[in-house]
Coordinates of C-alpha atoms in Angstrom, one line a residue:
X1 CA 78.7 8.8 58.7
X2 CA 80.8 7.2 61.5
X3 CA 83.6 4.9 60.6
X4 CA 82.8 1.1 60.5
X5 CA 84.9 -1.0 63.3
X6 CA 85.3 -3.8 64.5
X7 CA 86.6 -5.4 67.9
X8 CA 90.3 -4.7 69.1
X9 CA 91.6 -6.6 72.0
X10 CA 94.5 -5.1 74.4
X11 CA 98.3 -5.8 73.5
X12 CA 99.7 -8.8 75.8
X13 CA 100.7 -8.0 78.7
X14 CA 97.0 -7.0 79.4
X15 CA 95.5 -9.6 80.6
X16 CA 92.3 -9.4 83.1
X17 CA 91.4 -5.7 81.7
X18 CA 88.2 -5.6 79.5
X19 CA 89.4 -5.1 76.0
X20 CA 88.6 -1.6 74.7
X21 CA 85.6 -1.8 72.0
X22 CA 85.4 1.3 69.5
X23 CA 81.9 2.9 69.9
X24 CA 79.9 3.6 66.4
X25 CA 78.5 6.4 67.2
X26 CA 81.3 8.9 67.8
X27 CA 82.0 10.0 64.5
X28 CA 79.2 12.6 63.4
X29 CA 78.9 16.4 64.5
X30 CA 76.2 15.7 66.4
X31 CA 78.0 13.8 68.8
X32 CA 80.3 16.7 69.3
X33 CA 81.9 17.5 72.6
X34 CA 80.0 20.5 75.0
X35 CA 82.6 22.8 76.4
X36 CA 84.5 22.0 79.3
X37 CA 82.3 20.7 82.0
X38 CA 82.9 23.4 85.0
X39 CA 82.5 20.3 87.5
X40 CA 80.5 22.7 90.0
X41 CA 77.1 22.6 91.7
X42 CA 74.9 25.8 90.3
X43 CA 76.0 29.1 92.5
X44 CA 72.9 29.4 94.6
X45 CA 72.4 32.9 94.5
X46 CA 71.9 32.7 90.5
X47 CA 69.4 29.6 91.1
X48 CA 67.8 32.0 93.3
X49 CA 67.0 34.7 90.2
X50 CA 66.2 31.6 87.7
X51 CA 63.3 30.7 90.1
X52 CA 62.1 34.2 91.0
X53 CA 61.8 34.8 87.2
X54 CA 59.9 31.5 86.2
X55 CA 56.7 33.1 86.3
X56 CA 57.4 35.3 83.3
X57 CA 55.0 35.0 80.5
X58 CA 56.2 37.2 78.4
X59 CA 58.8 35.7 75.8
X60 CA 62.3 37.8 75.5
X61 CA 62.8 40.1 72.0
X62 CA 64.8 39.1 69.6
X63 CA 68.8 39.5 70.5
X64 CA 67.7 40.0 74.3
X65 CA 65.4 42.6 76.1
X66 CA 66.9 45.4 77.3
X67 CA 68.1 44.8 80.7
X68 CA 70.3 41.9 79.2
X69 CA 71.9 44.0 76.6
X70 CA 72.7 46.9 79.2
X71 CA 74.3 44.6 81.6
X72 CA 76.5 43.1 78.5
X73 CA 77.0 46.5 78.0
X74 CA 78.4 47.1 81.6
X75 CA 80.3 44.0 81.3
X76 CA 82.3 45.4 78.5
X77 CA 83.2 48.6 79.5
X78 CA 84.2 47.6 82.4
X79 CA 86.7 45.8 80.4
X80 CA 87.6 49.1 78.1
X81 CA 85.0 48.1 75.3
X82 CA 82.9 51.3 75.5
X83 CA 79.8 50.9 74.3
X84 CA 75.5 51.0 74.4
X85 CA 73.2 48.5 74.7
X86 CA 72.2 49.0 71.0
X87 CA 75.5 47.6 69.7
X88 CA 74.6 44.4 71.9
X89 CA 72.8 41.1 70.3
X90 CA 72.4 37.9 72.8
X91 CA 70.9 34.6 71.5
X92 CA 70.1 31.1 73.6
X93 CA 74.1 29.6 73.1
X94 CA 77.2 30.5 71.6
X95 CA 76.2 28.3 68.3
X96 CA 73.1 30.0 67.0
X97 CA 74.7 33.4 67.2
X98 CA 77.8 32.7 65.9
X99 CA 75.9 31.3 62.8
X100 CA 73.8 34.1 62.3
X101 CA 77.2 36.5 62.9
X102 CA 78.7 34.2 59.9
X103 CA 75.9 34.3 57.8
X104 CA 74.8 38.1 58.0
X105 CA 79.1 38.7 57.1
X106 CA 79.0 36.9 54.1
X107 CA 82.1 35.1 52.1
X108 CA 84.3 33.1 53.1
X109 CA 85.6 32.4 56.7
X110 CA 88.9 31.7 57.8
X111 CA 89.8 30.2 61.5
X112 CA 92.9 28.9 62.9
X113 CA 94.0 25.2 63.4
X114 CA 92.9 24.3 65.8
X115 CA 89.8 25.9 67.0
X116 CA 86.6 25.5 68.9
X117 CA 84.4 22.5 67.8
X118 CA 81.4 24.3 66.5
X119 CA 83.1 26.8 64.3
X120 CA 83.5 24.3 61.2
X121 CA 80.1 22.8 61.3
X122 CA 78.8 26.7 61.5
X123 CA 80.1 27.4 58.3
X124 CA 79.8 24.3 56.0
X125 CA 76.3 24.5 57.5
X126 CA 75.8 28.0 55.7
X127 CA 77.6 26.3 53.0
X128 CA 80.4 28.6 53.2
X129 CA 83.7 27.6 52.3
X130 CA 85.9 27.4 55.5
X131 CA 89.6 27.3 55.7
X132 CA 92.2 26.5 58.2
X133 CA 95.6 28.9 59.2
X134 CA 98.4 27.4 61.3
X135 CA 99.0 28.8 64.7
X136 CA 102.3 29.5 65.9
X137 CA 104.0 27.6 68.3
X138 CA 103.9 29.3 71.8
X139 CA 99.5 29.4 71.6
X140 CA 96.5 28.2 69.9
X141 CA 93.4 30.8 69.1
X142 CA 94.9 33.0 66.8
X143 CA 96.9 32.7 63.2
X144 CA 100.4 33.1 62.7
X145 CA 100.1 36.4 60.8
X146 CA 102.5 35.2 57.7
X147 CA 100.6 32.0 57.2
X148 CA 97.1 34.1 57.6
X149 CA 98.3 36.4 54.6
X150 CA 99.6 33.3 52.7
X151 CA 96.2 31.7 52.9
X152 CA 94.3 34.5 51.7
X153 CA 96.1 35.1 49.3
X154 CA 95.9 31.4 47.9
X155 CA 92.2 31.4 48.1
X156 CA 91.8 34.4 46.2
X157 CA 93.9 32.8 43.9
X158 CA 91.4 30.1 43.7
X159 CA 88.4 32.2 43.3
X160 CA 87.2 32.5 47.1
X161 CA 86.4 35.6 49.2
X162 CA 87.6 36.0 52.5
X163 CA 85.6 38.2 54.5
X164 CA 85.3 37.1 57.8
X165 CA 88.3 35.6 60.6
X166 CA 87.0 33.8 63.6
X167 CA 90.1 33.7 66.3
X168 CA 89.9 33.3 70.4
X169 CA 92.3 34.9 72.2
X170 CA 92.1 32.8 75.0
X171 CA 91.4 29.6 73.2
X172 CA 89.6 26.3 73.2
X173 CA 91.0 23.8 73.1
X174 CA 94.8 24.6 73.7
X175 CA 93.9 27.0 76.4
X176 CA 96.6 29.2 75.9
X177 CA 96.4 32.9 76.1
X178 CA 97.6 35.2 72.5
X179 CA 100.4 37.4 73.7
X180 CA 99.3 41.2 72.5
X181 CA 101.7 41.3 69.6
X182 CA 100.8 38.3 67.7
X183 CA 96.7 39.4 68.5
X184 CA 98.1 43.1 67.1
X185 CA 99.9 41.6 63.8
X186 CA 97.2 39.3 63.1
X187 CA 94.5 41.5 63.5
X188 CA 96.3 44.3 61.2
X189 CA 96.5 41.9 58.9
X190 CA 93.1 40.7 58.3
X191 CA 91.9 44.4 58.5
X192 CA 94.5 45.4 55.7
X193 CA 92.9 42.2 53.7
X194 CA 89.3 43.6 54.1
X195 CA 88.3 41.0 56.6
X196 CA 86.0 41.4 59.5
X197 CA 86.8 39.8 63.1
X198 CA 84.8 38.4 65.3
X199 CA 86.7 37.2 68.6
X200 CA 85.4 35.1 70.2
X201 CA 86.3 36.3 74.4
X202 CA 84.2 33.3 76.3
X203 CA 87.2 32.2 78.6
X204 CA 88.7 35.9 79.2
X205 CA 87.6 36.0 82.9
X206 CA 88.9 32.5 83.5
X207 CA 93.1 34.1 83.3
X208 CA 95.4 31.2 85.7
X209 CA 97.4 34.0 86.6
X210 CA 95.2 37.0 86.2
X211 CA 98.2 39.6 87.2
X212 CA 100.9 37.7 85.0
X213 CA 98.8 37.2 82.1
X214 CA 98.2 40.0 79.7
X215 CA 95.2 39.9 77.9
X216 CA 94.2 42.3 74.8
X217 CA 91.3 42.0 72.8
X218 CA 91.3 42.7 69.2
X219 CA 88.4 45.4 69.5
X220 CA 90.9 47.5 71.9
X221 CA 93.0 47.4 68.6
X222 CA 90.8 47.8 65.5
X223 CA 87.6 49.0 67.1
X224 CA 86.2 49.6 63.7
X225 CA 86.3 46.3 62.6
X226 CA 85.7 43.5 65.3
X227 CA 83.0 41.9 66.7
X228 CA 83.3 40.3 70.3
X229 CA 81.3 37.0 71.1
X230 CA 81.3 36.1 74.8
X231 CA 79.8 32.5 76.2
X232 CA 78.6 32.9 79.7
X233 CA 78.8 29.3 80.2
X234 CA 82.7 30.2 80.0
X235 CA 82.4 31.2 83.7
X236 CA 79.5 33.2 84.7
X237 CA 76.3 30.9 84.0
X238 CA 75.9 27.1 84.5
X239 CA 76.0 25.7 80.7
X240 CA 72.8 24.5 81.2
X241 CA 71.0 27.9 80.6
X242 CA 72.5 28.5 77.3
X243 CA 72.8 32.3 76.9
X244 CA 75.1 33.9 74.5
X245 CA 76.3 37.9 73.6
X246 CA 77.7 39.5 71.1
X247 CA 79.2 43.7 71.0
X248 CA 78.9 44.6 67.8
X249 CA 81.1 48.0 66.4
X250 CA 79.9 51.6 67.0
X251 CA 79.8 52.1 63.0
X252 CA 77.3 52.4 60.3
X253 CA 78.6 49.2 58.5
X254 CA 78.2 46.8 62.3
X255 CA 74.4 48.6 62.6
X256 CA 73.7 46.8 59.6
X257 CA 75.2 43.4 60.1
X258 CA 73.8 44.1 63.5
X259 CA 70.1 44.3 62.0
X260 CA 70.7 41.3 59.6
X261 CA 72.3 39.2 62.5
X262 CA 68.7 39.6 64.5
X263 CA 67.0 39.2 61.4
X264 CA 68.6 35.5 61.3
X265 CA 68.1 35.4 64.9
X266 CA 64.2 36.0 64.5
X267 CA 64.0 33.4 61.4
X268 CA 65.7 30.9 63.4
X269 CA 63.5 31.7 66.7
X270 CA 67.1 31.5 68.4
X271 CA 65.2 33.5 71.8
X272 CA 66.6 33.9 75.1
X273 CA 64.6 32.4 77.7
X274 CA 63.0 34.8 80.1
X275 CA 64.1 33.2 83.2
X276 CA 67.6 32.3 82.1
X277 CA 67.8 36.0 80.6
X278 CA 67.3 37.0 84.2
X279 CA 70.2 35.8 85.8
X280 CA 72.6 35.7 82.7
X281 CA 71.8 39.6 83.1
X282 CA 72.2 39.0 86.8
X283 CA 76.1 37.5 86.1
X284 CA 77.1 39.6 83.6
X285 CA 76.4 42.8 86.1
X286 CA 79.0 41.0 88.7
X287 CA 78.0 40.9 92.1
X288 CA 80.2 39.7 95.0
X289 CA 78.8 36.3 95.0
X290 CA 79.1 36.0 91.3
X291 CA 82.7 37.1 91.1
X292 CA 84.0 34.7 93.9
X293 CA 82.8 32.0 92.5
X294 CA 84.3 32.7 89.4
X295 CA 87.5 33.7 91.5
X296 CA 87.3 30.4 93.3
X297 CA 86.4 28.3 90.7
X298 CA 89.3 29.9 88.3
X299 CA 91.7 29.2 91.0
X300 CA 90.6 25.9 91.9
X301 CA 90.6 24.7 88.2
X302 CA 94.0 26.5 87.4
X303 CA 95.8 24.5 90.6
X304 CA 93.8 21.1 89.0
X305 CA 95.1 22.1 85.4
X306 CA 98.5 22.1 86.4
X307 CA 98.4 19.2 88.1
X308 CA 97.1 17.2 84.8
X309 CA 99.8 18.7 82.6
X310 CA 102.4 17.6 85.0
X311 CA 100.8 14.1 84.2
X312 CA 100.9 14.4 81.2
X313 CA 104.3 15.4 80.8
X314 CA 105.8 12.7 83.3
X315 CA 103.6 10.1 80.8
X316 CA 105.8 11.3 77.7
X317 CA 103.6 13.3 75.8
X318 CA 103.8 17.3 75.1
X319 CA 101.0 19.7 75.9
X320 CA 101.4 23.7 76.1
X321 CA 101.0 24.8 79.7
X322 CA 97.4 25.9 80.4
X323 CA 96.8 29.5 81.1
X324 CA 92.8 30.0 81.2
X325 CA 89.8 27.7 81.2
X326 CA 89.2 24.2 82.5
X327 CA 91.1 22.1 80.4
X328 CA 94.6 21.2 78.4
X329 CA 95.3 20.2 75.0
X330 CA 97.7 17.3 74.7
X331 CA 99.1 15.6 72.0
X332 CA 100.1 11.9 72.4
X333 CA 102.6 11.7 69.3
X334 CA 105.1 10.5 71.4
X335 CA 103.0 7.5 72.7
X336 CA 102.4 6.3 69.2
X337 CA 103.7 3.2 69.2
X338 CA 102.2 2.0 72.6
X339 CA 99.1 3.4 71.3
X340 CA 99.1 1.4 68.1
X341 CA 99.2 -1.7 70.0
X342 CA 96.0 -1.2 71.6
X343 CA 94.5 -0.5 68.3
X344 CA 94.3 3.3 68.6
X345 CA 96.1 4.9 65.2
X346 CA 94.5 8.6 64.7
X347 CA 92.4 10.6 66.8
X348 CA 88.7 9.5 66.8
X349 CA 90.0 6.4 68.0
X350 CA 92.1 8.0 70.5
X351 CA 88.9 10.1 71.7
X352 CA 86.8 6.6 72.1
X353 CA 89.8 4.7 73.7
X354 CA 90.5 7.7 76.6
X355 CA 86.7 8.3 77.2
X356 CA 86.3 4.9 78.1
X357 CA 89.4 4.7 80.4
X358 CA 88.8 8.2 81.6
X359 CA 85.1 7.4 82.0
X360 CA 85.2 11.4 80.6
X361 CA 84.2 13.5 77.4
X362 CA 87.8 13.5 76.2
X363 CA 87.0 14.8 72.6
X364 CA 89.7 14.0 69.8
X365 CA 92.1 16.6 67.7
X366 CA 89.6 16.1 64.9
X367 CA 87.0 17.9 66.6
X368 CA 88.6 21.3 66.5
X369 CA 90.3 21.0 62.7
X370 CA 93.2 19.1 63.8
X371 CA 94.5 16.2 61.2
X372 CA 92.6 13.1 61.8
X373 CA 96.0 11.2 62.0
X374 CA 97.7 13.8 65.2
X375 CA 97.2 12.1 68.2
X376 CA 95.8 15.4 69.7
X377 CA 92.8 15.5 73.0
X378 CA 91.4 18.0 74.9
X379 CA 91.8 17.0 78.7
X380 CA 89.2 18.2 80.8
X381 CA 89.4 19.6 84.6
X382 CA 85.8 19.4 85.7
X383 CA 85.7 15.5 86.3
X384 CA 88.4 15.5 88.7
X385 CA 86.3 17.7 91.0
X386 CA 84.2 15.2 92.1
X387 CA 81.2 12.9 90.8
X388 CA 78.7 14.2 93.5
X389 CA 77.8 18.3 94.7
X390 CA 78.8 18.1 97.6
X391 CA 82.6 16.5 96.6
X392 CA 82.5 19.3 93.9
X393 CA 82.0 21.9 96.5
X394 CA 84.5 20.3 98.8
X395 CA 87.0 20.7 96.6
X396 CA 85.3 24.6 95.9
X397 CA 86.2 25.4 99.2
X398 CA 89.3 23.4 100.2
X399 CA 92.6 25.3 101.2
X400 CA 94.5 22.9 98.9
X401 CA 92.1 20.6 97.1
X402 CA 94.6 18.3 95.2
X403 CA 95.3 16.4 98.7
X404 CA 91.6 15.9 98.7
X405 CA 91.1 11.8 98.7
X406 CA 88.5 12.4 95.3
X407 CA 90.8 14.5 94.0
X408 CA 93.7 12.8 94.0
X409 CA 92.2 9.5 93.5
X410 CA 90.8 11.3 90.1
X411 CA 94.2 12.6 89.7
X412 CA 95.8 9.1 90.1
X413 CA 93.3 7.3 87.3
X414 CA 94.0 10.1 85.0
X415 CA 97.8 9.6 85.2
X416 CA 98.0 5.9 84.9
X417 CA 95.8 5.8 82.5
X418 CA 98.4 7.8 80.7
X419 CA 101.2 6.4 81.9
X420 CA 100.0 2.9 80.7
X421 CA 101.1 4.6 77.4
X422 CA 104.7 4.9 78.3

């Protein structure tokens, strides 16, 4: 249930601006954030395959026909995750598959603080008790391997069962980027503890630096015991055809959970659509055009990333430099104060008050397991692209798109409005 409010006018000083009014309907799951907008027109070529496949009657199988799964397949060895097409599951959107992949795990689930949006609701959906690990302090996505053994060791204590860790390696929403020996200590320890992983790899192709980032996933370590879950709406398929995949071990155990996971799938009638099928198996075998525009769009987001964190910064607040996606996670602490004055105390209010100056999705701290009372956002890249296609794709294909005028006019808006904070 959302939070009751009432009116707050601006501080002094503030005269002539509209004061800001909370909203009452920010509060529940379902008003949830999507993930980072990519602020991009639809790449053509993929529209293209959409359209040729909309005649299809025929619905997809459960957990993806076969041409889907062996391009996932592809996908991941390319990446040095060897595998067949019969250790691949794919379902319409990261959230119904990751629910099925909690509930055909059993016990109890542990994730880090913070971490995606959906992850929580996933579990206390299943009615599964849930339970937060800190992260350390140089990234986000993956628990500091002391606190991790700490915490299963107290819920044990208490009469829980943790059997399964959820962890990104490049992570929403701090997009940062684990550095192989925390991902290697962690991992070990959940293994050692009888606990099954499932990363979750949906921003791995979206690297800043791609040359000066190194990037290991957990299944390259403990092959035996980790299950990778990969978004395409991360960077190869417009969120708007929700397609999801998951590569499941090469054991006797993952067949199983494998089999129960469609089982769930079926129940749920969580199917692919045919036509979307079609080019999500289409992106995930990586033509040219597919892997430019994910080379452009990486770039283009990474230069507009840094720009935003150098706002942020200059404004007062902190925020860890962003290494992969299309988006930063700041924390206002600093701005307190200032804040307080304009009514804004804890992060849903926080969320509602930069939204509306924004005029963005700028989803609160509390939305990925942060306190309620941090003064923590995730900052978005994708509305400073441009509010029309063919702005978006101006700044696509610009040689240096920050000196763009929609750019840096978005730019501009996004600074003062922090900087109003000072």
């Amino acid at each position: 249930m959302a939070r009751e409010r009432t009116e707050r006018a601006g501080p002094e000083g503030d005269a002539g601006r509209v004061p800001w009014t909370p909203r009452e309907d920010r509060g529940p799951v379902r008003y949830g954030p999507p993930a980072p907008d990519p602020g991009l027109p639809v790449l053509p070529e993929l529209a293209g395959v959409v359209a040729a496949a909309a005649g299809r009657s025929e619905p997809e199988p459960t957990g993806g026909g076969e041409p889907l799964r062996e391009a996932a397949a592809a996908y991941w060895t390319r990446r040095g995750l060897r595998g067949g097409p019969e250790c691949v599951a794919a379902a319409p959107g990261a959230s119904p598959l990751l629910l099925a992949l909690i509930a055909a795990h059993g016990g109890d689930v542990l994730t880090p603080r913070p971490c995606p949006a959906t992850w929580i609701p996933q579990a206390r959906l299943l009615g599964r008790p849930a339970y937060h690990v800190p992260t350390p302090a140089e990234c986000g996505g993956v628990p500091d391997p002391y606190a991790l053994l700490e915490t299963v060791r107290r819920v044990r204590a208490e009469g829980g069962r943790p059997r399964l860790l959820l962890i990104s390696v490049v992570d929403d929403p701090t997009a940062t980027v684990a550095p192989p020996e925390l991902v290697r200590e962690a991992c070990e320890a959940a293994v050692a503890e009888g606990m099954h992983i499932v990363s979750d790899e949906t921003w791995r192709d979206t690297l800043h630096r791609p040359h000066d980032t190194v990037l290991l996933s957990p299944a390259e370590m403990c092959p035996d015991d980790v299950t990778v879950v990969c978004d395409l709406a991360g960077a190869l398929t417009p969120s708007a055809w929700p397609v999801a995949v998951a590569r499941f071990p090469d054991t006797e155990r993952a067949a199983v959970r494998h089999a129960r996971t469609l089982d769930i799938l079926t129940a749920l009638g969580a199917l692919v659509a045919g036509p979307v099928a079609a080019a999500a198996a289409h992106a995930l075998s990586e033509p040219e055009a597919v892997t430019a525009r994910v080379r452009r769009a990486t770039a283009l987001h990474a230069q507009v990333a840094a720009a935003a964190h150098r706002a942020v910064l200059a404004a007062g607040a902190l925020a860890r430099p962003p290494q992969a996606g299309r988006h930063l996670y700041a924390d206002l602490g600093p701005l307190r104060a200032r804040l307080a004055t304009r009514g804004v105390t804890d992060s849903l209010e926080l969320e509602e008050y930069l939204t509306e100056r924004l005029g963005a999705p700028t989803p609160g701290g509390h939305r990925f397991g942060d306190e309620l009372g941090a003064l923590r956002v995730r900052l978005g890249t994708g509305p400073l692209l441009g509010s029309s296609p063919e702005q978006q794709m101006e700044s696509l294909t610009a040689v240096e798109p920050l000196k763009l005028p929609h750019v840096a006019r978005a730019l501009s808006i996004f600074g003062t409005a922090l900087d109003e904070l000072r």
